[in-house]
């Protein structure tokens, strides 16, 4: 079967999904919706004459796609996901799952009730360097994991970033919510552990909107491993690195660029495993979950495992947890104390 896919939201990341779809055999794009008509029509024209809509609800009702990919601003994730789920359409929802844990729970509960498959687009799980690192970690040759340091610098306040990203009410937060959620996802997945508690400090010097421009967080993982997340959205040198320290060596991820390994001396580059592009793998993962044939909608990690993907992708519990950890970071900045992730609403 070839899955018919509709894309909701025609911005920057929609283009990545449509590019992936253009090269896939298992799925094809049929329609795209954006509030801005020229945007929807531009994408529809560029990707092989899709149907273009300005109203995504009308698109879902008329096109009856098998899968909807939701690439909307964060504050619209829940409404759009609920509409698709209630319409019986499987959903690939861009990260972060929603603005807060309560919204995540509503979406998860609806998917379970309707028996549709829902997956959050945690792209980190499908990037070649990350997957090779995960394999090396799980093989255990580097000994015991003792700490993780994740650093990302990117000029967050750049002109071309859409305005909604700078408003807390629309984005749920700033650089930590948008990019920190990638770090949390990556850390919890690579370490194979949820985060127990968080101490964080943010700064607000961006001069746009009401969001934080940097954040530094200390994470206690449930398996005892400590991790730091350092995100800066101010001017400077772009950097996106995750260093993992083990008892017998170290790994360094330059996300999407390279993987380095040291077993005592200088870092040496590791060849990554050959694979399909990340956005293709991600959609194949959702298709594998749909085809697992269980319509209970529980969307667990175990069910996510399939022949077409080497690693199970993120479970809904994992996606919800990523939101909870970022909210714990904000709560910790406000309280000045370490916050337990389970206490975050
Ligand atoms: N996985 C990744 O690596 C990655 C990278 C970038 C963005 N994202 C995520 O993707 C999502 C979208 O981000 P983006 O950078 O593409 O944002 P964007 O602002 O470029 O795109 C959002 C689009 O939605 C449209 N839109 C807004 N309200 C609408 C509505 N009611 N109906 C139809 N269209 C509507 C806007 O006009 C815009 O074109 C966010 O959740 C973001 O965090 C993920």
mmCIF file of C-alpha atoms in Angstrom, residues 83-288:
data_model
loop_
_atom_site.group_PDB
_atom_site.id
_atom_site.type_symbol
_atom_site.label_atom_id
_atom_site.label_comp_id
_atom_site.label_asym_id
_atom_site.label_seq_id
_atom_site.Cartn_x
_atom_site.Cartn_y
_atom_site.Cartn_z
ATOM 1 C CA UNK A 83 -8.692 17.214 14.714
ATOM 2 C CA UNK A 84 -6.710 14.672 12.668
ATOM 3 C CA UNK A 85 -6.992 11.979 15.329
ATOM 4 C CA UNK A 86 -10.750 12.486 15.657
ATOM 5 C CA UNK A 87 -10.952 12.238 11.834
ATOM 6 C CA UNK A 88 -9.264 8.814 12.008
ATOM 7 C CA UNK A 89 -6.036 10.012 10.381
ATOM 8 C CA UNK A 90 -2.607 8.789 11.581
ATOM 9 C CA UNK A 91 -0.347 11.650 12.656
ATOM 10 C CA UNK A 92 3.303 12.580 12.450
ATOM 11 C CA UNK A 93 3.431 15.617 14.738
ATOM 12 C CA UNK A 94 6.483 17.866 14.706
ATOM 13 C CA UNK A 95 8.374 18.334 17.975
ATOM 14 C CA UNK A 96 7.818 19.511 20.638
ATOM 15 C CA UNK A 97 4.648 17.468 21.088
ATOM 16 C CA UNK A 98 2.728 20.418 22.617
ATOM 17 C CA UNK A 99 3.092 23.440 24.892
ATOM 18 C CA UNK A 100 2.849 21.507 28.169
ATOM 19 C CA UNK A 101 2.331 18.090 29.713
ATOM 20 C CA UNK A 102 -1.458 18.526 30.031
ATOM 21 C CA UNK A 103 -1.764 19.098 26.284
ATOM 22 C CA UNK A 104 0.448 16.052 25.600
ATOM 23 C CA UNK A 105 -1.838 13.925 27.762
ATOM 24 C CA UNK A 106 -4.908 15.079 25.826
ATOM 25 C CA UNK A 107 -3.312 14.179 22.499
ATOM 26 C CA UNK A 108 -2.075 10.774 23.729
ATOM 27 C CA UNK A 109 -5.442 9.942 25.238
ATOM 28 C CA UNK A 110 -7.258 10.866 21.998
ATOM 29 C CA UNK A 111 -4.932 8.698 19.877
ATOM 30 C CA UNK A 112 -5.442 5.790 22.218
ATOM 31 C CA UNK A 113 -9.230 6.235 22.173
ATOM 32 C CA UNK A 114 -9.435 6.523 18.375
ATOM 33 C CA UNK A 115 -6.913 3.750 17.693
ATOM 34 C CA UNK A 116 -4.793 5.861 15.356
ATOM 35 C CA UNK A 117 -1.009 5.925 15.287
ATOM 36 C CA UNK A 118 0.658 9.055 16.502
ATOM 37 C CA UNK A 119 4.368 9.775 16.484
ATOM 38 C CA UNK A 120 6.301 12.924 17.324
ATOM 39 C CA UNK A 121 9.031 13.941 14.865
ATOM 40 C CA UNK A 122 12.086 13.648 17.085
ATOM 41 C CA UNK A 123 14.502 13.806 14.165
ATOM 42 C CA UNK A 124 17.511 13.120 16.388
ATOM 43 C CA UNK A 125 16.538 9.422 16.372
ATOM 44 C CA UNK A 126 17.018 9.180 12.619
ATOM 45 C CA UNK A 127 20.292 11.087 12.095
ATOM 46 C CA UNK A 128 23.080 8.748 10.943
ATOM 47 C CA UNK A 129 25.747 9.958 13.427
ATOM 48 C CA UNK A 130 23.332 9.666 16.346
ATOM 49 C CA UNK A 131 22.243 6.168 15.383
ATOM 50 C CA UNK A 132 25.820 4.983 15.010
ATOM 51 C CA UNK A 133 26.621 6.520 18.413
ATOM 52 C CA UNK A 134 23.610 4.740 19.924
ATOM 53 C CA UNK A 135 24.848 1.414 18.529
ATOM 54 C CA UNK A 136 28.350 1.978 19.945
ATOM 55 C CA UNK A 137 26.912 2.941 23.350
ATOM 56 C CA UNK A 138 24.651 -0.098 23.486
ATOM 57 C CA UNK A 139 27.455 -2.462 22.420
ATOM 58 C CA UNK A 140 29.213 -1.419 25.629
ATOM 59 C CA UNK A 141 32.804 -1.381 24.318
ATOM 60 C CA UNK A 142 33.458 2.061 25.844
ATOM 61 C CA UNK A 143 32.507 0.919 29.332
ATOM 62 C CA UNK A 144 30.074 2.662 31.583
ATOM 63 C CA UNK A 145 28.532 6.008 30.576
ATOM 64 C CA UNK A 146 29.430 8.573 33.241
ATOM 65 C CA UNK A 147 28.353 11.966 31.860
ATOM 66 C CA UNK A 148 26.967 13.855 28.843
ATOM 67 C CA UNK A 149 27.634 17.488 27.872
ATOM 68 C CA UNK A 150 25.487 18.991 25.139
ATOM 69 C CA UNK A 151 26.325 22.441 23.704
ATOM 70 C CA UNK A 152 24.479 24.352 21.022
ATOM 71 C CA UNK A 153 25.125 27.928 19.900
ATOM 72 C CA UNK A 154 23.028 29.362 17.094
ATOM 73 C CA UNK A 155 21.914 32.933 16.418
ATOM 74 C CA UNK A 156 18.294 32.441 17.461
ATOM 75 C CA UNK A 157 17.172 36.044 16.881
ATOM 76 C CA UNK A 158 17.990 36.025 13.160
ATOM 77 C CA UNK A 159 15.697 38.051 10.872
ATOM 78 C CA UNK A 160 14.367 35.091 8.950
ATOM 79 C CA UNK A 161 12.979 33.260 12.003
ATOM 80 C CA UNK A 162 9.148 33.547 11.970
ATOM 81 C CA UNK A 163 7.805 35.917 14.667
ATOM 82 C CA UNK A 164 5.761 33.280 16.555
ATOM 83 C CA UNK A 165 9.019 31.655 17.762
ATOM 84 C CA UNK A 166 9.660 34.763 19.931
ATOM 85 C CA UNK A 167 6.344 34.660 21.787
ATOM 86 C CA UNK A 168 6.058 32.415 24.820
ATOM 87 C CA UNK A 169 2.303 31.983 24.398
ATOM 88 C CA UNK A 170 2.748 30.711 20.834
ATOM 89 C CA UNK A 171 6.022 28.793 21.093
ATOM 90 C CA UNK A 172 5.811 27.604 24.717
ATOM 91 C CA UNK A 173 9.215 29.176 25.382
ATOM 92 C CA UNK A 174 12.360 30.139 23.536
ATOM 93 C CA UNK A 175 15.535 28.333 22.588
ATOM 94 C CA UNK A 176 15.091 25.668 25.293
ATOM 95 C CA UNK A 177 11.600 24.707 24.119
ATOM 96 C CA UNK A 178 12.494 24.758 20.447
ATOM 97 C CA UNK A 179 16.087 23.480 20.357
ATOM 98 C CA UNK A 180 16.603 22.332 23.956
ATOM 99 C CA UNK A 181 13.864 19.758 23.362
ATOM 100 C CA UNK A 182 16.173 18.183 20.738
ATOM 101 C CA UNK A 183 18.945 18.028 23.361
ATOM 102 C CA UNK A 184 16.682 16.438 25.965
ATOM 103 C CA UNK A 185 15.416 13.927 23.404
ATOM 104 C CA UNK A 186 18.971 13.065 22.333
ATOM 105 C CA UNK A 187 20.327 12.757 25.889
ATOM 106 C CA UNK A 188 17.484 10.607 27.251
ATOM 107 C CA UNK A 189 17.566 8.369 24.188
ATOM 108 C CA UNK A 190 21.350 7.909 24.009
ATOM 109 C CA UNK A 191 21.638 7.350 27.770
ATOM 110 C CA UNK A 192 18.618 5.039 27.750
ATOM 111 C CA UNK A 193 17.159 6.827 30.743
ATOM 112 C CA UNK A 194 14.506 9.372 31.634
ATOM 113 C CA UNK A 195 15.487 12.565 33.448
ATOM 114 C CA UNK A 196 14.740 12.643 37.166
ATOM 115 C CA UNK A 197 15.367 16.307 38.028
ATOM 116 C CA UNK A 198 16.661 19.561 36.597
ATOM 117 C CA UNK A 199 18.400 22.734 37.770
ATOM 118 C CA UNK A 200 18.415 25.485 35.146
ATOM 119 C CA UNK A 201 19.134 29.166 34.597
ATOM 120 C CA UNK A 202 17.928 31.135 31.570
ATOM 121 C CA UNK A 203 18.675 34.641 30.245
ATOM 122 C CA UNK A 204 16.460 37.121 28.395
ATOM 123 C CA UNK A 205 18.624 39.527 26.365
ATOM 124 C CA UNK A 206 17.361 38.729 22.853
ATOM 125 C CA UNK A 207 15.395 41.947 22.451
ATOM 126 C CA UNK A 208 12.566 40.220 20.584
ATOM 127 C CA UNK A 209 9.345 38.922 22.116
ATOM 128 C CA UNK A 210 9.329 37.516 25.638
ATOM 129 C CA UNK A 211 11.369 34.334 25.322
ATOM 130 C CA UNK A 212 14.692 33.274 26.805
ATOM 131 C CA UNK A 213 17.772 33.648 24.601
ATOM 132 C CA UNK A 214 19.936 31.153 26.452
ATOM 133 C CA UNK A 215 19.627 28.400 28.980
ATOM 134 C CA UNK A 216 21.988 26.207 30.919
ATOM 135 C CA UNK A 217 20.648 23.131 32.673
ATOM 136 C CA UNK A 218 22.022 20.376 34.844
ATOM 137 C CA UNK A 219 20.076 17.140 34.435
ATOM 138 C CA UNK A 220 20.069 14.169 36.843
ATOM 139 C CA UNK A 221 19.075 11.120 34.837
ATOM 140 C CA UNK A 222 17.176 8.321 36.556
ATOM 141 C CA UNK A 223 20.060 5.920 35.851
ATOM 142 C CA UNK A 224 22.412 8.198 37.812
ATOM 143 C CA UNK A 225 24.138 9.751 34.786
ATOM 144 C CA UNK A 226 24.497 13.569 34.988
ATOM 145 C CA UNK A 227 24.111 15.684 31.851
ATOM 146 C CA UNK A 228 24.392 19.356 30.966
ATOM 147 C CA UNK A 229 22.455 21.228 28.301
ATOM 148 C CA UNK A 230 23.909 24.569 27.219
ATOM 149 C CA UNK A 231 21.961 26.518 24.606
ATOM 150 C CA UNK A 232 22.891 30.007 23.451
ATOM 151 C CA UNK A 233 20.872 31.973 20.930
ATOM 152 C CA UNK A 234 23.118 35.042 20.995
ATOM 153 C CA UNK A 235 25.757 36.045 18.441
ATOM 154 C CA UNK A 236 28.902 33.948 18.219
ATOM 155 C CA UNK A 237 30.256 30.815 16.672
ATOM 156 C CA UNK A 238 27.655 28.231 15.644
ATOM 157 C CA UNK A 239 28.159 24.942 17.471
ATOM 158 C CA UNK A 240 26.088 21.789 17.943
ATOM 159 C CA UNK A 241 28.024 19.152 19.866
ATOM 160 C CA UNK A 242 27.286 16.378 22.308
ATOM 161 C CA UNK A 243 30.155 14.785 24.201
ATOM 162 C CA UNK A 244 29.609 11.491 26.022
ATOM 163 C CA UNK A 245 32.164 10.372 28.598
ATOM 164 C CA UNK A 246 32.557 6.662 29.434
ATOM 165 C CA UNK A 247 34.937 4.790 31.746
ATOM 166 C CA UNK A 248 36.919 3.472 28.726
ATOM 167 C CA UNK A 249 36.670 6.375 26.249
ATOM 168 C CA UNK A 250 34.629 9.209 24.819
ATOM 169 C CA UNK A 251 32.290 9.939 21.933
ATOM 170 C CA UNK A 252 31.724 13.338 20.353
ATOM 171 C CA UNK A 253 28.740 14.031 18.126
ATOM 172 C CA UNK A 254 28.784 16.991 15.795
ATOM 173 C CA UNK A 255 25.105 16.556 15.103
ATOM 174 C CA UNK A 256 24.377 15.850 11.465
ATOM 175 C CA UNK A 257 28.064 16.285 10.560
ATOM 176 C CA UNK A 258 30.416 13.794 12.199
ATOM 177 C CA UNK A 259 30.952 11.285 14.986
ATOM 178 C CA UNK A 260 34.281 11.058 16.821
ATOM 179 C CA UNK A 261 35.611 8.377 19.167
ATOM 180 C CA UNK A 262 38.507 8.386 21.613
ATOM 181 C CA UNK A 263 39.542 5.271 23.463
ATOM 182 C CA UNK A 264 42.420 6.980 25.252
ATOM 183 C CA UNK A 265 44.069 9.237 22.663
ATOM 184 C CA UNK A 266 43.036 11.815 20.082
ATOM 185 C CA UNK A 267 39.535 11.715 18.660
ATOM 186 C CA UNK A 268 39.242 9.600 15.503
ATOM 187 C CA UNK A 269 36.375 9.958 13.070
ATOM 188 C CA UNK A 270 33.892 7.074 12.978
ATOM 189 C CA UNK A 271 32.275 6.063 9.677
ATOM 190 C CA UNK A 272 28.520 6.209 10.152
ATOM 191 C CA UNK A 273 26.260 3.325 9.168
ATOM 192 C CA UNK A 274 24.652 3.685 5.726
ATOM 193 C CA UNK A 275 20.983 4.640 5.879
ATOM 194 C CA UNK A 276 18.081 6.450 4.238
ATOM 195 C CA UNK A 277 17.761 10.239 4.857
ATOM 196 C CA UNK A 278 16.382 11.071 8.350
ATOM 197 C CA UNK A 279 12.987 12.394 7.230
ATOM 198 C CA UNK A 280 12.429 9.275 5.104
ATOM 199 C CA UNK A 281 13.352 6.969 7.996
ATOM 200 C CA UNK A 282 11.090 8.896 10.316
ATOM 201 C CA UNK A 283 8.039 8.419 8.111
ATOM 202 C CA UNK A 284 8.932 4.746 7.526
ATOM 203 C CA UNK A 285 8.954 4.382 11.296
ATOM 204 C CA UNK A 286 5.389 5.694 11.536
ATOM 205 C CA UNK A 287 4.325 3.412 8.671
ATOM 206 C CA UNK A 288 5.897 0.442 10.476
#
